[in-house]
Amino acid sequence: MSPEYVRQLSSVTHGQLSKPPGFWFKLHLDPILLGALLLLTAGGLFILFSASGQSESIMTRQSIYLAIGFVVMALFAQVPPRIFCRWAPWVYLIGLALLVAVLLFGTGAKGAQRWIAVPGMSSVRFQPSEIMKLVMPIVVAWFLSKHIVPPSFKAVIGTLLLVAIPVGLIAKQPDLGTSLLVAAAGIFVLLLAGLRWRFIFGAVMLAVPAVYVMWHFVMREYQKQRVLTFLEPEKDPWGAGWNIIQSKVAIGSGGIHGKGWLAGTQSHLDFLPESHTDFIIAVLAEEFGLIGVVLLLCVYAVIITRGIIISAKAQTLFGKLLAGSVTLTFFVYIFVNIGMVSGLLPVVGVPLPLVSRGGTSIVTLMAGFGILMSIHTHRTLLGRTT
Amino acid sequence: MNDRDTLKDHRREVKIFKNRIVLAAFCLVLLTGLLLSRLFVLQVVQYEELSTKSDENRIHLKPIPPTRGLIYDTHGILLADNKPSFNLSLIKERIKDLDTTVRDLASLINISEEEVQGFYKRLRKRRAPYEPVPLKHGLTEEEIAIISVNEQRFTGVEIEAQLVRFYPQAEPFAHAVGYVGKINERELKRLDPQKYSGMRSIGKIGVERFYEEDLLGQVGYQEVETNARGRVLRVLNQQDPQPGVNLTLYLDSYLQQVSYEALAGKRGAIVAIEPKTGGILAMVSQPSYDPNLFVSGIPYKTYSVLRDHPDRPLYNRASLGEYPPASTIKPMLALAALDLGVREPSFKIFDPGYYKLPNKPRLYRNWKRGGHGWVNLERAVYVSNDTYFYDLALNMGIDDLHDYLTKFGLGKRTAMDVAEQRPGLIPSREWKEGVKGVPWFPGETLISGIGQGYMLSTPLQLATATAVIANRGKWIQPKLLKSASGEIKRELPTAPESIEVSNPAYWDFVNESMRKVVHDPRGTANYRIGKDLQYTMAGKTGTAQVVGIKQNERYDAKKLKKIHHDHGLFIAFAPIENPQIAIAVIVENGGGGSSAAAPVARKVLDAYLLPKLAEQRLAVSKSE
């Protein structure tokens, strides 16, 4: 059986060619994903309005970022996946260069250098580490799609190196949350590519000494403090434990129905810290209750399910791996954010995707969805041309 | 397509990926379930607890202290007022560096080391978060201005306005009205925290202590919503405080002032009572102190000076001072003797200057060396013959003596609302056997007959007994409270039973004998105060021995230290026909009652009665 035949056969079994390309297909957009994203971002604006204390400037900026995000998504969707694949190594190198630049000339707050100013436009700053979130799955997917699946030991080592360099650079900023997410994005590709179980178990065995090394040699004092606080927030209720305690109180006091929009006392009376960034889910939980959170999770579930379907239907390995990784990383965002705000995980500074305030994050995430759409809508075209 | 691509097994590739993506999807479902269950635990299982916490977070009850009831004298003159005072307070939670802030404040205004230490001490005590802790009390206007100008520099520093007690009449009233002071640790444990939330002071002694419950009022509450930094954003609910009850006392500012001055430079006490009502017109103890010192916490140095002063200014001699009543009990014993039939008015004994128990060598001396010769009961009272009363006491026996004096209120606390009272002591057989463990001796009965020995009474008790005599046995209850602006919650004791005698004429007899003390040329007080009296006065002098005089020695004031000098006592009421005031005076180590105490009493009685008499005369002349 020729590989070409197998590929076509699998396409047929997935029923892709049976549907004629429609209106959205021509635009390279996915209506389900697009609808869910619009719903999510609109709802997010609602929550942000409350969480920001009805700040007009924050709302305006967020709206602009979202608009830019949708445009970027549409643009990325037009680009055929093979272009991403072709450019992957070069984009990766540029990303690394930017990360080095951050360490050299970066600006930032709270003792961390995370931002880089656009030359000539000092008020416009962006976070190269955010871009790495997108570049990482692309480059790993590119790398592994060039190898036999499941990946050989050599390929695994190569992948790990590809992952480790930017992750190390980001951790040095320091930005634990983002470095973990970037690492996850790369590792997911490896896992989806069929990383052998013996490697997986080996890694788990290695994790124990790794944690020890991390704790004693890599992690900064404030990061350790976060973990300690997470383990026992009541020990320092007025200091480091405050955030976790207050966000739990905010979530819990929302109950099933919530206190009503703009009526959350925890956030409006400043008990809840960072209410419009990382802890925005607590505002939602307080004002709209369990029902509100479940509705939000439903919208997220639609997006993720769609992402998984897209990756399953993707025709090339590169497309499958990339779509899968983008989707899984998106889930990790949600899980880590809600987990940390609800006291399930330590606070690592991960925003709630497309709801928390923040420009670079929105744009990269939307670019990621653009790639998903591209993978989905360039299928038949790819099939025809090859 | 490069070469390696052609080596790929696409079928296997798809299968592996399919397995992995299904596994991943399964993991996502599991993890989502974990998140949902966490949210369920928080929002459903722990909902009650966490929503209570959320409310506790934002809703604070702020107590609004009530204004303390005012205290007036009988004429409506303020004795205890409330005056605004400004405190400098710090809110620890809003201050980054407490020590620096305190130091900076101390560089702007005068803050003593003691105040700083007091502040840190208060800070360590249990308190609500964001509760202001005072650093300095009683800011001057200038200090307020300085702090206000520098307001920007000090977040978490507040000037709090607060009403504090002020005693405009100060020293003369210190013992009677008392004072409020800071609530101390011991009181904090005892007090109902609800009633005293937001309160910093409490009545410590005197009327302030006795009527504390009524003067206090009821705390009001403000339910406020605060933000995380403790800032009050809005008032959700308010319950207004109920001010305390205003009290009007029988005390007469003018009379109190006169009494205070009459004792100036002496140690002693005066209690004056209106016989008809029992109202305490004056209650003075000298020396005194300024009660205003105690209101916001007295500095330790000032306090120790007062405490350790040899004249003991903090000691309320009027109701706590226990002195031998000496001869002032003779009128009461005369009445008892008549009522019991122990003595007829005409019964006489011969006084050689001493009394002797049969078969005992000891001489019980009369105060007059040579004796009074033949003495009847009446004369025994107005010349204050001791020999007669030795004999009378012996005949009456200690039991009846004890019973009768007790009927006059001696030996027990009888005043209705004087916070500090000592019972004094009227000895009895039971008392001696109980306390001393030895039986009663007849010799002790003898000296009890002249108010010496174990016998002790307070000026308040003597004034009360005098008022009862003036009332011809009708008991009145000495009291300070004349009226109140509201209901008095404090439970008040009721008056003892009145004294019934077999023949009311005995009261006339007692009155007459006491009249002669003042008005008869041979009366003990006549020489000092009886000459130019414009009204009738019944009195009795007393001289209480402080040290026992040996058998063969004579009392010689010159040879004794001042603190071993006799106490001078005097009791009186006037006018006899219509008693308006009964008084007891004691001058510690002042010498005899006639010389030391009677003139003091006269000054007070004059001050009280002369304006009244003038008024009456004016009224009579007008009607004519």
CSV table of C-alpha atoms in Angstrom, one decimal, chain B residues 203-506:
chain,number,residue,atom,x,y,z
B,203,GLY,CA,-17.1,55.2,86.9
B,204,LYS,CA,-14.4,54.3,89.4
B,205,ILE,CA,-15.6,55.8,92.6
B,206,GLY,CA,-18.4,57.9,94.1
B,207,VAL,CA,-21.6,58.6,92.3
B,208,GLU,CA,-19.9,57.8,89.1
B,209,ARG,CA,-19.3,54.3,90.2
B,210,PHE,CA,-22.6,53.8,92.1
B,211,TYR,CA,-24.8,54.9,89.2
B,212,GLU,CA,-22.5,53.6,86.5
B,213,GLU,CA,-25.2,51.4,85.0
B,214,ASP,CA,-27.5,54.4,84.6
B,215,LEU,CA,-25.0,57.0,83.6
B,216,LEU,CA,-23.5,54.8,81.0
B,217,GLY,CA,-26.4,54.8,78.5
B,218,GLN,CA,-26.7,52.4,75.7
B,219,VAL,CA,-24.2,51.8,72.9
B,220,GLY,CA,-25.4,52.5,69.4
B,221,TYR,CA,-24.2,50.7,66.4
B,222,GLN,CA,-23.3,51.5,62.9
B,223,GLU,CA,-23.2,48.7,60.4
B,224,VAL,CA,-20.7,49.8,57.9
B,225,GLU,CA,-19.3,48.3,54.7
B,226,THR,CA,-15.6,48.6,54.5
B,227,ASN,CA,-13.1,47.8,51.8
B,228,ALA,CA,-10.0,45.6,52.2
B,229,ARG,CA,-8.1,48.6,53.7
B,230,GLY,CA,-10.7,49.2,56.3
B,231,ARG,CA,-12.1,52.3,54.7
B,232,VAL,CA,-15.7,52.8,55.5
B,233,LEU,CA,-17.5,53.0,52.2
B,234,ARG,CA,-21.1,53.3,53.3
B,235,VAL,CA,-23.3,53.0,56.3
B,236,LEU,CA,-25.7,50.1,55.9
B,237,ASN,CA,-27.6,50.5,59.1
B,238,GLN,CA,-27.5,52.6,62.2
B,239,GLN,CA,-28.8,52.2,65.7
B,240,ASP,CA,-28.5,55.4,67.6
B,241,PRO,CA,-27.0,55.3,71.1
B,242,GLN,CA,-29.1,56.1,74.1
B,243,PRO,CA,-27.5,58.7,76.3
B,244,GLY,CA,-27.2,57.9,80.0
B,245,VAL,CA,-29.6,59.2,82.6
B,246,ASN,CA,-28.9,62.6,84.0
B,247,LEU,CA,-28.7,62.7,87.8
B,248,THR,CA,-29.6,65.5,90.1
B,249,LEU,CA,-28.1,65.2,93.6
B,250,TYR,CA,-29.1,66.7,96.9
B,251,LEU,CA,-25.6,68.0,97.1
B,252,ASP,CA,-25.5,71.8,97.4
B,253,SER,CA,-22.6,73.3,95.6
B,254,TYR,CA,-22.5,76.3,97.8
B,255,LEU,CA,-22.7,74.3,101.0
B,256,GLN,CA,-20.1,71.9,99.7
B,257,GLN,CA,-17.8,74.7,98.9
B,258,VAL,CA,-18.3,76.3,102.3
B,259,SER,CA,-17.7,72.9,104.0
B,260,TYR,CA,-14.6,72.3,101.9
B,261,GLU,CA,-13.2,75.7,102.9
B,262,ALA,CA,-14.2,75.3,106.5
B,263,LEU,CA,-11.9,72.3,106.7
B,264,ALA,CA,-9.1,74.0,104.6
B,265,GLY,CA,-5.7,73.1,105.9
B,266,LYS,CA,-7.1,70.3,108.1
B,267,ARG,CA,-7.6,66.7,107.8
B,268,GLY,CA,-11.2,65.8,108.3
B,269,ALA,CA,-14.7,65.3,106.9
B,270,ILE,CA,-18.1,66.9,107.0
B,271,VAL,CA,-21.4,65.2,106.2
B,272,ALA,CA,-24.6,67.3,106.2
B,273,ILE,CA,-28.0,65.7,105.7
B,274,GLU,CA,-31.5,67.1,105.3
B,275,PRO,CA,-33.4,65.3,108.0
B,276,LYS,CA,-36.8,65.4,106.2
B,277,THR,CA,-35.5,63.7,103.1
B,278,GLY,CA,-32.2,62.1,104.0
B,279,GLY,CA,-30.7,64.0,101.2
B,280,ILE,CA,-27.0,64.5,101.6
B,281,LEU,CA,-26.5,68.2,101.3
B,282,ALA,CA,-22.7,68.2,101.7
B,283,MET,CA,-20.1,65.4,101.9
B,284,VAL,CA,-16.6,66.6,102.1
B,285,SER,CA,-13.3,65.0,102.8
B,286,GLN,CA,-10.2,67.1,103.3
B,287,PRO,CA,-7.6,67.1,101.8
B,288,SER,CA,-8.8,66.3,98.3
B,289,TYR,CA,-7.6,66.1,94.7
B,290,ASP,CA,-8.6,67.0,91.2
B,291,PRO,CA,-10.7,64.2,89.8
B,292,ASN,CA,-10.0,65.5,86.3
B,293,LEU,CA,-6.6,64.0,86.6
B,294,PHE,CA,-8.0,60.5,86.4
B,295,VAL,CA,-10.3,60.9,83.4
B,296,SER,CA,-7.9,60.0,80.6
B,297,GLY,CA,-5.6,57.9,82.6
B,298,ILE,CA,-3.5,59.5,85.3
B,299,PRO,CA,0.3,59.5,84.8
B,300,TYR,CA,1.9,57.1,87.2
B,301,LYS,CA,4.1,59.8,88.8
B,302,THR,CA,1.1,62.0,89.6
B,303,TYR,CA,-0.7,59.1,91.0
B,304,SER,CA,2.0,58.0,93.2
B,305,VAL,CA,2.4,61.4,94.7
B,306,LEU,CA,-1.3,61.4,95.6
B,307,ARG,CA,-1.2,57.9,96.9
B,308,ASP,CA,1.9,58.3,99.0
B,309,HIS,CA,1.0,61.7,100.5
B,310,PRO,CA,0.9,61.4,104.3
B,311,ASP,CA,-2.4,63.3,104.5
B,312,ARG,CA,-3.9,60.7,102.1
B,313,PRO,CA,-6.0,63.0,99.9
B,314,LEU,CA,-7.4,60.0,97.9
B,315,TYR,CA,-9.0,58.6,101.1
B,316,ASN,CA,-12.7,59.5,101.5
B,317,ARG,CA,-12.9,60.2,105.2
B,318,ALA,CA,-16.6,61.1,105.0
B,319,SER,CA,-17.8,57.6,104.4
B,320,LEU,CA,-14.7,55.4,104.8
B,321,GLY,CA,-13.0,57.1,107.7
B,322,GLU,CA,-13.7,55.1,110.9
B,323,TYR,CA,-13.3,57.0,114.1
B,324,PRO,CA,-14.3,56.4,117.7
B,325,PRO,CA,-17.6,58.3,118.0
B,326,ALA,CA,-16.6,59.3,121.5
B,327,SER,CA,-19.2,61.4,123.4
B,328,THR,CA,-21.4,62.0,120.3
B,329,ILE,CA,-23.2,58.8,121.2
B,330,LYS,CA,-24.2,60.1,124.6
B,331,PRO,CA,-27.6,61.6,123.4
B,332,MET,CA,-28.4,58.2,121.9
B,333,LEU,CA,-27.5,56.3,125.0
B,334,ALA,CA,-29.5,58.8,127.1
B,335,LEU,CA,-32.6,58.0,125.0
B,336,ALA,CA,-31.9,54.3,125.3
B,337,ALA,CA,-31.6,54.5,129.1
B,338,LEU,CA,-34.9,56.4,129.3
B,339,ASP,CA,-36.7,54.0,127.0
B,340,LEU,CA,-35.3,50.9,128.7
B,341,GLY,CA,-36.1,52.4,132.2
B,342,VAL,CA,-32.5,52.1,133.2
B,343,ARG,CA,-32.4,55.8,134.1
B,344,GLU,CA,-35.0,58.3,135.3
B,345,PRO,CA,-34.3,61.9,134.1
B,346,SER,CA,-34.0,62.9,137.8
B,347,PHE,CA,-31.5,60.2,138.7
B,348,LYS,CA,-28.2,61.7,139.8
B,349,ILE,CA,-24.8,60.3,140.5
B,350,PHE,CA,-21.8,62.0,142.2
B,351,ASP,CA,-18.8,62.4,139.9
B,352,PRO,CA,-15.5,62.7,141.7
B,353,GLY,CA,-13.7,62.9,138.4
B,354,TYR,CA,-13.5,59.1,137.9
B,355,TYR,CA,-15.4,55.9,138.0
B,356,LYS,CA,-14.3,52.6,139.5
B,357,LEU,CA,-15.6,49.1,139.1
B,358,PRO,CA,-16.2,47.4,142.4
B,359,ASN,CA,-13.1,45.4,143.5
B,360,LYS,CA,-11.0,46.7,140.5
B,361,PRO,CA,-8.1,49.1,141.0
B,362,ARG,CA,-8.5,50.7,137.6
B,363,LEU,CA,-9.8,54.3,137.5
B,364,TYR,CA,-12.0,55.3,134.6
B,365,ARG,CA,-11.6,59.0,134.3
B,366,ASN,CA,-13.9,61.8,133.5
B,367,TRP,CA,-12.5,64.2,130.9
B,368,LYS,CA,-12.7,67.0,133.6
B,369,ARG,CA,-10.0,66.3,136.1
B,370,GLY,CA,-11.9,67.4,139.2
B,371,GLY,CA,-15.2,65.9,138.2
B,372,HIS,CA,-18.7,67.5,137.7
B,373,GLY,CA,-20.0,66.8,141.2
B,374,TRP,CA,-23.7,65.8,141.3
B,375,VAL,CA,-24.9,65.1,137.7
B,376,ASN,CA,-28.3,64.2,136.3
B,377,LEU,CA,-28.9,62.7,132.9
B,378,GLU,CA,-29.5,65.9,131.1
B,379,ARG,CA,-26.4,67.6,132.6
B,380,ALA,CA,-24.5,64.5,131.8
B,381,VAL,CA,-25.2,65.1,128.2
B,382,TYR,CA,-24.6,68.8,127.9
B,383,VAL,CA,-21.4,68.8,130.1
B,384,SER,CA,-20.5,65.5,128.5
B,385,ASN,CA,-19.9,63.8,131.8
B,386,ASP,CA,-18.1,60.6,131.3
B,387,THR,CA,-18.5,59.2,134.8
B,388,TYR,CA,-22.3,59.2,134.5
B,389,PHE,CA,-22.2,57.4,131.2
B,390,TYR,CA,-19.7,54.8,132.6
B,391,ASP,CA,-22.3,54.0,135.2
B,392,LEU,CA,-25.2,54.2,132.7
B,393,ALA,CA,-23.5,51.8,130.3
B,394,LEU,CA,-22.7,49.4,133.0
B,395,ASN,CA,-26.3,49.4,134.1
B,396,MET,CA,-27.6,49.1,130.6
B,397,GLY,CA,-25.2,46.3,129.6
B,398,ILE,CA,-23.4,45.9,126.3
B,399,ASP,CA,-26.3,44.0,124.7
B,400,ASP,CA,-28.8,46.8,125.0
B,401,LEU,CA,-26.2,49.4,124.3
B,402,HIS,CA,-25.3,47.6,121.0
B,403,ASP,CA,-29.0,47.2,120.1
B,404,TYR,CA,-29.8,50.9,120.5
B,405,LEU,CA,-26.8,52.3,118.7
B,406,THR,CA,-27.5,49.9,115.9
B,407,LYS,CA,-31.0,51.2,115.6
B,408,PHE,CA,-29.4,54.6,114.9
B,409,GLY,CA,-27.6,53.1,112.0
B,410,LEU,CA,-24.2,52.8,113.6
B,411,GLY,CA,-22.2,49.8,112.8
B,412,LYS,CA,-23.8,49.2,109.4
B,413,ARG,CA,-24.0,50.6,106.0
B,414,THR,CA,-27.2,52.6,105.8
B,415,ALA,CA,-26.7,55.2,103.1
B,416,MET,CA,-28.6,54.4,99.9
B,417,ASP,CA,-26.2,55.3,97.2
B,418,VAL,CA,-22.8,56.2,98.6
B,419,ALA,CA,-20.5,53.8,96.7
B,420,GLU,CA,-17.8,53.6,99.4
B,421,GLN,CA,-19.1,53.0,102.9
B,422,ARG,CA,-17.5,51.3,105.8
B,423,PRO,CA,-19.7,49.8,108.4
B,424,GLY,CA,-17.8,51.0,111.4
B,425,LEU,CA,-18.2,48.9,114.5
B,426,ILE,CA,-20.6,48.7,117.4
B,427,PRO,CA,-19.1,45.9,119.5
B,428,SER,CA,-21.2,43.1,121.0
B,429,ARG,CA,-20.5,40.0,122.9
B,430,GLU,CA,-21.0,37.9,119.8
B,431,TRP,CA,-18.7,40.1,117.9
B,432,LYS,CA,-15.9,39.9,120.4
B,433,GLU,CA,-16.1,36.2,120.9
B,434,GLY,CA,-16.3,35.6,117.2
B,435,VAL,CA,-13.4,37.9,116.2
B,436,LYS,CA,-11.2,38.1,119.2
B,437,GLY,CA,-12.1,34.7,120.7
B,438,VAL,CA,-12.4,36.1,124.3
B,439,PRO,CA,-15.4,36.9,126.3
B,440,TRP,CA,-16.7,40.4,126.9
B,441,PHE,CA,-15.4,42.3,130.0
B,442,PRO,CA,-17.4,44.8,132.0
B,443,GLY,CA,-14.7,47.4,131.6
B,444,GLU,CA,-15.2,47.3,127.9
B,445,THR,CA,-18.9,48.1,128.5
B,446,LEU,CA,-17.8,51.2,130.4
B,447,ILE,CA,-15.6,52.7,127.8
B,448,SER,CA,-18.2,51.8,125.1
B,449,GLY,CA,-20.5,54.1,127.1
B,450,ILE,CA,-18.3,57.0,126.1
B,451,GLY,CA,-17.8,55.9,122.5
B,452,GLN,CA,-14.3,54.6,122.9
B,453,GLY,CA,-12.8,51.1,123.0
B,454,TYR,CA,-13.7,49.1,120.0
B,455,MET,CA,-16.4,51.4,118.8
B,456,LEU,CA,-15.9,53.0,115.4
B,457,SER,CA,-18.2,55.0,113.2
B,458,THR,CA,-17.9,57.1,110.1
B,459,PRO,CA,-18.9,60.7,109.7
B,460,LEU,CA,-21.7,59.6,107.4
B,461,GLN,CA,-23.1,57.4,110.0
B,462,LEU,CA,-22.9,60.1,112.7
B,463,ALA,CA,-24.6,62.6,110.4
B,464,THR,CA,-27.3,60.0,109.7
B,465,ALA,CA,-27.8,59.2,113.4
B,466,THR,CA,-28.1,62.9,114.1
B,467,ALA,CA,-30.7,63.3,111.4
B,468,VAL,CA,-32.6,60.4,113.0
B,469,ILE,CA,-32.5,62.2,116.4
B,470,ALA,CA,-33.7,65.4,114.6
B,471,ASN,CA,-36.5,63.4,113.2
B,472,ARG,CA,-37.4,62.1,116.6
B,473,GLY,CA,-36.7,58.5,115.6
B,474,LYS,CA,-38.1,58.5,112.1
B,475,TRP,CA,-35.6,56.8,109.9
B,476,ILE,CA,-34.6,58.5,106.7
B,477,GLN,CA,-32.2,56.9,104.4
B,478,PRO,CA,-29.2,59.1,103.6
B,479,LYS,CA,-28.9,59.5,99.8
B,480,LEU,CA,-27.2,61.6,97.2
B,481,LEU,CA,-29.8,61.1,94.4
B,482,LYS,CA,-32.6,63.6,94.3
B,483,SER,CA,-34.0,63.0,90.9
B,484,ALA,CA,-33.0,61.4,87.6
B,485,SER,CA,-34.0,62.2,84.0
B,486,GLY,CA,-34.9,58.6,83.4
B,487,GLU,CA,-35.5,55.3,85.1
B,488,ILE,CA,-32.9,54.1,87.5
B,489,LYS,CA,-31.9,50.5,86.9
B,490,ARG,CA,-29.6,50.3,89.9
B,491,GLU,CA,-31.3,48.5,92.7
B,492,LEU,CA,-31.4,50.7,95.8
B,493,PRO,CA,-31.5,49.5,99.4
B,494,THR,CA,-34.4,50.6,101.5
B,495,ALA,CA,-34.3,52.4,104.9
B,496,PRO,CA,-34.1,50.6,108.2
B,497,GLU,CA,-37.1,50.6,110.6
B,498,SER,CA,-37.8,53.8,112.5
B,499,ILE,CA,-37.1,53.9,116.2
B,500,GLU,CA,-40.1,53.5,118.4
B,501,VAL,CA,-39.8,54.6,122.0
B,502,SER,CA,-42.3,54.0,124.9
B,503,ASN,CA,-42.7,57.7,125.5
B,504,PRO,CA,-42.2,60.3,122.8
B,505,ALA,CA,-41.3,62.8,125.4
B,506,TYR,CA,-37.9,61.1,125.7
